[in-house]
Amino acid sequence: AGVSTASCVTTTWGNPKRDESSWQKKYKAEKKINDELRKQVGQRDGEIDHIGQQAYKKVEKLRSQREMRDLRIAELEKKLALREEELARERNKHDNTKVALRGQMEDTAIAREEAAGLKKQVIQLQSRLGLVAQAFGGKNV
């Protein structure tokens, strides 16, 4: 009578959880750790990308603000240059007016001197005419 060997032999494939070898347990534990680390690295990469995008947006905003500031400064410098030109023209007009007035004042002073001299001459002539008139028996002029 032969005994069937199949009924007596148990296989290791029946319950893989119970029959895992130590290297399989170690492999699965390390795989679980590595998977968790990959997940964390992926999250960190996402956070880094997000921070990078935020930083890029801030840099772009600052560049835009700087460009606007530079344009405003250029505009103000242009206005300042125009105002300085206008002031130079006004100053030149003022200087020309001062020169003209100085010339007029000098002309007026000369004219006054001439008028005073003429007045003296008139007085002297009137005095002589008076003397001549008296000499000829007439009245003072």
JSON list of C-alpha atoms in Angstrom, two decimals:
[
{"chain": "A", "resi": 1, "resn": "ALA", "atom": "CA", "xyz": [0.00, 0.00, 0.00]},
{"chain": "A", "resi": 2, "resn": "GLY", "atom": "CA", "xyz": [1.43, 3.15, -1.12]},
{"chain": "A", "resi": 3, "resn": "VAL", "atom": "CA", "xyz": [1.01, 6.41, 0.71]},
{"chain": "A", "resi": 4, "resn": "SER", "atom": "CA", "xyz": [0.55, 9.42, -1.45]},
{"chain": "A", "resi": 5, "resn": "THR", "atom": "CA", "xyz": [3.38, 11.85, -0.94]},
{"chain": "A", "resi": 6, "resn": "ALA", "atom": "CA", "xyz": [1.31, 14.77, -2.14]},
{"chain": "A", "resi": 7, "resn": "SER", "atom": "CA", "xyz": [-0.90, 14.72, 0.92]},
{"chain": "A", "resi": 8, "resn": "CYS", "atom": "CA", "xyz": [2.00, 14.68, 3.28]},
{"chain": "A", "resi": 9, "resn": "VAL", "atom": "CA", "xyz": [4.11, 17.46, 1.76]},
{"chain": "A", "resi": 10, "resn": "THR", "atom": "CA", "xyz": [3.18, 21.06, 2.55]},
{"chain": "A", "resi": 11, "resn": "THR", "atom": "CA", "xyz": [4.29, 23.76, 0.22]},
{"chain": "A", "resi": 12, "resn": "THR", "atom": "CA", "xyz": [5.77, 27.14, 1.10]},
{"chain": "A", "resi": 13, "resn": "TRP", "atom": "CA", "xyz": [3.41, 28.75, -1.43]},
{"chain": "A", "resi": 14, "resn": "GLY", "atom": "CA", "xyz": [0.34, 28.17, 0.64]},
{"chain": "A", "resi": 15, "resn": "ASN", "atom": "CA", "xyz": [0.63, 31.31, 2.86]},
{"chain": "A", "resi": 16, "resn": "PRO", "atom": "CA", "xyz": [3.33, 33.72, 1.58]},
{"chain": "A", "resi": 17, "resn": "LYS", "atom": "CA", "xyz": [2.97, 36.12, 4.53]},
{"chain": "A", "resi": 18, "resn": "ARG", "atom": "CA", "xyz": [3.73, 33.45, 7.07]},
{"chain": "A", "resi": 19, "resn": "ASP", "atom": "CA", "xyz": [6.50, 31.88, 5.12]},
{"chain": "A", "resi": 20, "resn": "GLU", "atom": "CA", "xyz": [8.48, 35.01, 4.01]},
{"chain": "A", "resi": 21, "resn": "SER", "atom": "CA", "xyz": [12.20, 34.64, 4.36]},
{"chain": "A", "resi": 22, "resn": "SER", "atom": "CA", "xyz": [14.19, 37.24, 6.30]},
{"chain": "A", "resi": 23, "resn": "TRP", "atom": "CA", "xyz": [15.63, 38.81, 3.16]},
{"chain": "A", "resi": 24, "resn": "GLN", "atom": "CA", "xyz": [12.12, 39.26, 1.76]},
{"chain": "A", "resi": 25, "resn": "LYS", "atom": "CA", "xyz": [11.01, 40.93, 5.01]},
{"chain": "A", "resi": 26, "resn": "LYS", "atom": "CA", "xyz": [14.08, 43.18, 4.92]},
{"chain": "A", "resi": 27, "resn": "TYR", "atom": "CA", "xyz": [13.46, 44.00, 1.23]},
{"chain": "A", "resi": 28, "resn": "LYS", "atom": "CA", "xyz": [9.83, 44.92, 1.86]},
{"chain": "A", "resi": 29, "resn": "ALA", "atom": "CA", "xyz": [10.71, 47.06, 4.90]},
{"chain": "A", "resi": 30, "resn": "GLU", "atom": "CA", "xyz": [13.40, 48.94, 2.92]},
{"chain": "A", "resi": 31, "resn": "LYS", "atom": "CA", "xyz": [11.04, 49.27, -0.04]},
{"chain": "A", "resi": 32, "resn": "LYS", "atom": "CA", "xyz": [8.42, 50.78, 2.27]},
{"chain": "A", "resi": 33, "resn": "ILE", "atom": "CA", "xyz": [11.01, 53.25, 3.67]},
{"chain": "A", "resi": 34, "resn": "ASN", "atom": "CA", "xyz": [12.23, 54.11, 0.15]},
{"chain": "A", "resi": 35, "resn": "ASP", "atom": "CA", "xyz": [8.67, 54.63, -1.08]},
{"chain": "A", "resi": 36, "resn": "GLU", "atom": "CA", "xyz": [7.99, 56.96, 1.85]},
{"chain": "A", "resi": 37, "resn": "LEU", "atom": "CA", "xyz": [11.23, 58.84, 1.17]},
{"chain": "A", "resi": 38, "resn": "ARG", "atom": "CA", "xyz": [10.34, 59.15, -2.55]},
{"chain": "A", "resi": 39, "resn": "LYS", "atom": "CA", "xyz": [6.94, 60.49, -1.56]},
{"chain": "A", "resi": 40, "resn": "GLN", "atom": "CA", "xyz": [8.54, 63.06, 0.79]},
{"chain": "A", "resi": 41, "resn": "VAL", "atom": "CA", "xyz": [11.11, 64.03, -1.85]},
{"chain": "A", "resi": 42, "resn": "GLY", "atom": "CA", "xyz": [8.29, 64.47, -4.35]},
{"chain": "A", "resi": 43, "resn": "GLN", "atom": "CA", "xyz": [6.43, 66.70, -1.88]},
{"chain": "A", "resi": 44, "resn": "ARG", "atom": "CA", "xyz": [9.61, 68.71, -1.22]},
{"chain": "A", "resi": 45, "resn": "ASP", "atom": "CA", "xyz": [10.18, 69.05, -4.96]},
{"chain": "A", "resi": 46, "resn": "GLY", "atom": "CA", "xyz": [6.63, 70.37, -5.30]},
{"chain": "A", "resi": 47, "resn": "GLU", "atom": "CA", "xyz": [7.19, 72.82, -2.44]},
{"chain": "A", "resi": 48, "resn": "ILE", "atom": "CA", "xyz": [10.50, 73.92, -3.95]},
{"chain": "A", "resi": 49, "resn": "ASP", "atom": "CA", "xyz": [8.85, 74.43, -7.35]},
{"chain": "A", "resi": 50, "resn": "HIS", "atom": "CA", "xyz": [6.08, 76.45, -5.70]},
{"chain": "A", "resi": 51, "resn": "ILE", "atom": "CA", "xyz": [8.60, 78.59, -3.80]},
{"chain": "A", "resi": 52, "resn": "GLY", "atom": "CA", "xyz": [10.59, 79.02, -7.02]},
{"chain": "A", "resi": 53, "resn": "GLN", "atom": "CA", "xyz": [7.47, 80.16, -8.87]},
{"chain": "A", "resi": 54, "resn": "GLN", "atom": "CA", "xyz": [6.63, 82.62, -6.10]},
{"chain": "A", "resi": 55, "resn": "ALA", "atom": "CA", "xyz": [10.19, 83.96, -6.11]},
{"chain": "A", "resi": 56, "resn": "TYR", "atom": "CA", "xyz": [10.09, 84.30, -9.91]},
{"chain": "A", "resi": 57, "resn": "LYS", "atom": "CA", "xyz": [6.81, 86.22, -9.69]},
{"chain": "A", "resi": 58, "resn": "LYS", "atom": "CA", "xyz": [8.29, 88.52, -7.04]},
{"chain": "A", "resi": 59, "resn": "VAL", "atom": "CA", "xyz": [11.41, 89.11, -9.14]},
{"chain": "A", "resi": 60, "resn": "GLU", "atom": "CA", "xyz": [9.24, 89.90, -12.18]},
{"chain": "A", "resi": 61, "resn": "LYS", "atom": "CA", "xyz": [7.12, 92.27, -10.08]},
{"chain": "A", "resi": 62, "resn": "LEU", "atom": "CA", "xyz": [10.24, 94.01, -8.76]},
{"chain": "A", "resi": 63, "resn": "ARG", "atom": "CA", "xyz": [11.68, 94.26, -12.28]},
{"chain": "A", "resi": 64, "resn": "SER", "atom": "CA", "xyz": [8.43, 95.78, -13.47]},
{"chain": "A", "resi": 65, "resn": "GLN", "atom": "CA", "xyz": [8.42, 98.24, -10.57]},
{"chain": "A", "resi": 66, "resn": "ARG", "atom": "CA", "xyz": [12.04, 99.14, -11.30]},
{"chain": "A", "resi": 67, "resn": "GLU", "atom": "CA", "xyz": [11.23, 99.70, -14.98]},
{"chain": "A", "resi": 68, "resn": "MET", "atom": "CA", "xyz": [8.29, 101.92, -14.03]},
{"chain": "A", "resi": 69, "resn": "ARG", "atom": "CA", "xyz": [10.51, 103.82, -11.58]},
{"chain": "A", "resi": 70, "resn": "ASP", "atom": "CA", "xyz": [13.22, 104.21, -14.20]},
{"chain": "A", "resi": 71, "resn": "LEU", "atom": "CA", "xyz": [10.67, 105.51, -16.73]},
{"chain": "A", "resi": 72, "resn": "ARG", "atom": "CA", "xyz": [9.32, 107.96, -14.15]},
{"chain": "A", "resi": 73, "resn": "ILE", "atom": "CA", "xyz": [12.84, 109.12, -13.30]},
{"chain": "A", "resi": 74, "resn": "ALA", "atom": "CA", "xyz": [13.61, 109.63, -17.01]},
{"chain": "A", "resi": 75, "resn": "GLU", "atom": "CA", "xyz": [10.37, 111.58, -17.39]},
{"chain": "A", "resi": 76, "resn": "LEU", "atom": "CA", "xyz": [11.21, 113.77, -14.40]},
{"chain": "A", "resi": 77, "resn": "GLU", "atom": "CA", "xyz": [14.77, 114.30, -15.64]},
{"chain": "A", "resi": 78, "resn": "LYS", "atom": "CA", "xyz": [13.37, 115.40, -19.01]},
{"chain": "A", "resi": 79, "resn": "LYS", "atom": "CA", "xyz": [10.98, 117.84, -17.29]},
{"chain": "A", "resi": 80, "resn": "LEU", "atom": "CA", "xyz": [13.85, 119.12, -15.14]},
{"chain": "A", "resi": 81, "resn": "ALA", "atom": "CA", "xyz": [16.04, 119.68, -18.21]},
{"chain": "A", "resi": 82, "resn": "LEU", "atom": "CA", "xyz": [13.20, 121.59, -19.93]},
{"chain": "A", "resi": 83, "resn": "ARG", "atom": "CA", "xyz": [12.66, 123.68, -16.80]},
{"chain": "A", "resi": 84, "resn": "GLU", "atom": "CA", "xyz": [16.39, 124.41, -16.55]},
{"chain": "A", "resi": 85, "resn": "GLU", "atom": "CA", "xyz": [16.38, 125.53, -20.21]},
{"chain": "A", "resi": 86, "resn": "GLU", "atom": "CA", "xyz": [13.37, 127.73, -19.52]},
{"chain": "A", "resi": 87, "resn": "LEU", "atom": "CA", "xyz": [15.07, 129.23, -16.46]},
{"chain": "A", "resi": 88, "resn": "ALA", "atom": "CA", "xyz": [18.23, 129.86, -18.48]},
{"chain": "A", "resi": 89, "resn": "ARG", "atom": "CA", "xyz": [16.16, 131.72, -21.10]},
{"chain": "A", "resi": 90, "resn": "GLU", "atom": "CA", "xyz": [14.41, 133.72, -18.38]},
{"chain": "A", "resi": 91, "resn": "ARG", "atom": "CA", "xyz": [17.75, 134.50, -16.73]},
{"chain": "A", "resi": 92, "resn": "ASN", "atom": "CA", "xyz": [19.15, 135.60, -20.08]},
{"chain": "A", "resi": 93, "resn": "LYS", "atom": "CA", "xyz": [16.11, 137.85, -20.67]},
{"chain": "A", "resi": 94, "resn": "HIS", "atom": "CA", "xyz": [16.52, 139.24, -17.17]},
{"chain": "A", "resi": 95, "resn": "ASP", "atom": "CA", "xyz": [20.21, 139.88, -17.75]},
{"chain": "A", "resi": 96, "resn": "ASN", "atom": "CA", "xyz": [19.42, 141.56, -21.06]},
{"chain": "A", "resi": 97, "resn": "THR", "atom": "CA", "xyz": [16.76, 143.68, -19.36]},
{"chain": "A", "resi": 98, "resn": "LYS", "atom": "CA", "xyz": [19.24, 144.67, -16.64]},
{"chain": "A", "resi": 99, "resn": "VAL", "atom": "CA", "xyz": [21.80, 145.67, -19.29]},
{"chain": "A", "resi": 100, "resn": "ALA", "atom": "CA", "xyz": [19.15, 147.67, -21.16]},
{"chain": "A", "resi": 101, "resn": "LEU", "atom": "CA", "xyz": [17.98, 149.37, -17.96]},
{"chain": "A", "resi": 102, "resn": "ARG", "atom": "CA", "xyz": [21.57, 150.14, -16.98]},
{"chain": "A", "resi": 103, "resn": "GLY", "atom": "CA", "xyz": [22.06, 151.69, -20.42]},
{"chain": "A", "resi": 104, "resn": "GLN", "atom": "CA", "xyz": [18.87, 153.71, -20.04]},
{"chain": "A", "resi": 105, "resn": "MET", "atom": "CA", "xyz": [19.94, 154.86, -16.57]},
{"chain": "A", "resi": 106, "resn": "GLU", "atom": "CA", "xyz": [23.31, 155.93, -17.95]},
{"chain": "A", "resi": 107, "resn": "ASP", "atom": "CA", "xyz": [21.56, 157.73, -20.85]},
{"chain": "A", "resi": 108, "resn": "THR", "atom": "CA", "xyz": [19.22, 159.40, -18.36]},
{"chain": "A", "resi": 109, "resn": "ALA", "atom": "CA", "xyz": [22.14, 160.52, -16.16]},
{"chain": "A", "resi": 110, "resn": "ILE", "atom": "CA", "xyz": [23.95, 161.92, -19.20]},
{"chain": "A", "resi": 111, "resn": "ALA", "atom": "CA", "xyz": [20.75, 163.66, -20.34]},
{"chain": "A", "resi": 112, "resn": "ARG", "atom": "CA", "xyz": [20.31, 165.16, -16.86]},
{"chain": "A", "resi": 113, "resn": "GLU", "atom": "CA", "xyz": [23.88, 166.38, -16.87]},
{"chain": "A", "resi": 114, "resn": "GLU", "atom": "CA", "xyz": [23.36, 167.84, -20.33]},
{"chain": "A", "resi": 115, "resn": "ALA", "atom": "CA", "xyz": [20.04, 169.39, -19.22]},
{"chain": "A", "resi": 116, "resn": "ALA", "atom": "CA", "xyz": [21.72, 170.90, -16.15]},
{"chain": "A", "resi": 117, "resn": "GLY", "atom": "CA", "xyz": [24.49, 172.28, -18.34]},
{"chain": "A", "resi": 118, "resn": "LEU", "atom": "CA", "xyz": [21.96, 173.69, -20.80]},
{"chain": "A", "resi": 119, "resn": "LYS", "atom": "CA", "xyz": [19.99, 175.20, -17.94]},
{"chain": "A", "resi": 120, "resn": "LYS", "atom": "CA", "xyz": [23.13, 176.96, -16.72]},
{"chain": "A", "resi": 121, "resn": "GLN", "atom": "CA", "xyz": [23.77, 178.21, -20.25]},
{"chain": "A", "resi": 122, "resn": "VAL", "atom": "CA", "xyz": [20.17, 179.44, -20.51]},
{"chain": "A", "resi": 123, "resn": "ILE", "atom": "CA", "xyz": [20.50, 181.21, -17.17]},
{"chain": "A", "resi": 124, "resn": "GLN", "atom": "CA", "xyz": [23.81, 182.75, -18.27]},
{"chain": "A", "resi": 125, "resn": "LEU", "atom": "CA", "xyz": [22.30, 183.81, -21.62]},
{"chain": "A", "resi": 126, "resn": "GLN", "atom": "CA", "xyz": [19.26, 185.27, -19.88]},
{"chain": "A", "resi": 127, "resn": "SER", "atom": "CA", "xyz": [21.56, 187.13, -17.52]},
{"chain": "A", "resi": 128, "resn": "ARG", "atom": "CA", "xyz": [23.60, 188.51, -20.44]},
{"chain": "A", "resi": 129, "resn": "LEU", "atom": "CA", "xyz": [20.46, 189.41, -22.35]},
{"chain": "A", "resi": 130, "resn": "GLY", "atom": "CA", "xyz": [19.26, 191.23, -19.25]},
{"chain": "A", "resi": 131, "resn": "LEU", "atom": "CA", "xyz": [22.52, 193.08, -19.02]},
{"chain": "A", "resi": 132, "resn": "VAL", "atom": "CA", "xyz": [22.42, 193.92, -22.75]},
{"chain": "A", "resi": 133, "resn": "ALA", "atom": "CA", "xyz": [18.85, 195.07, -22.43]},
{"chain": "A", "resi": 134, "resn": "GLN", "atom": "CA", "xyz": [19.76, 197.28, -19.47]},
{"chain": "A", "resi": 135, "resn": "ALA", "atom": "CA", "xyz": [22.66, 198.67, -21.41]},
{"chain": "A", "resi": 136, "resn": "PHE", "atom": "CA", "xyz": [20.32, 199.70, -24.18]},
{"chain": "A", "resi": 137, "resn": "GLY", "atom": "CA", "xyz": [17.79, 201.01, -21.72]},
{"chain": "A", "resi": 138, "resn": "GLY", "atom": "CA", "xyz": [15.32, 198.20, -21.95]},
{"chain": "A", "resi": 139, "resn": "LYS", "atom": "CA", "xyz": [13.77, 195.96, -19.39]},
{"chain": "A", "resi": 140, "resn": "ASN", "atom": "CA", "xyz": [15.22, 192.69, -18.14]},
{"chain": "A", "resi": 141, "resn": "VAL", "atom": "CA", "xyz": [14.10, 189.82, -20.30]}
]
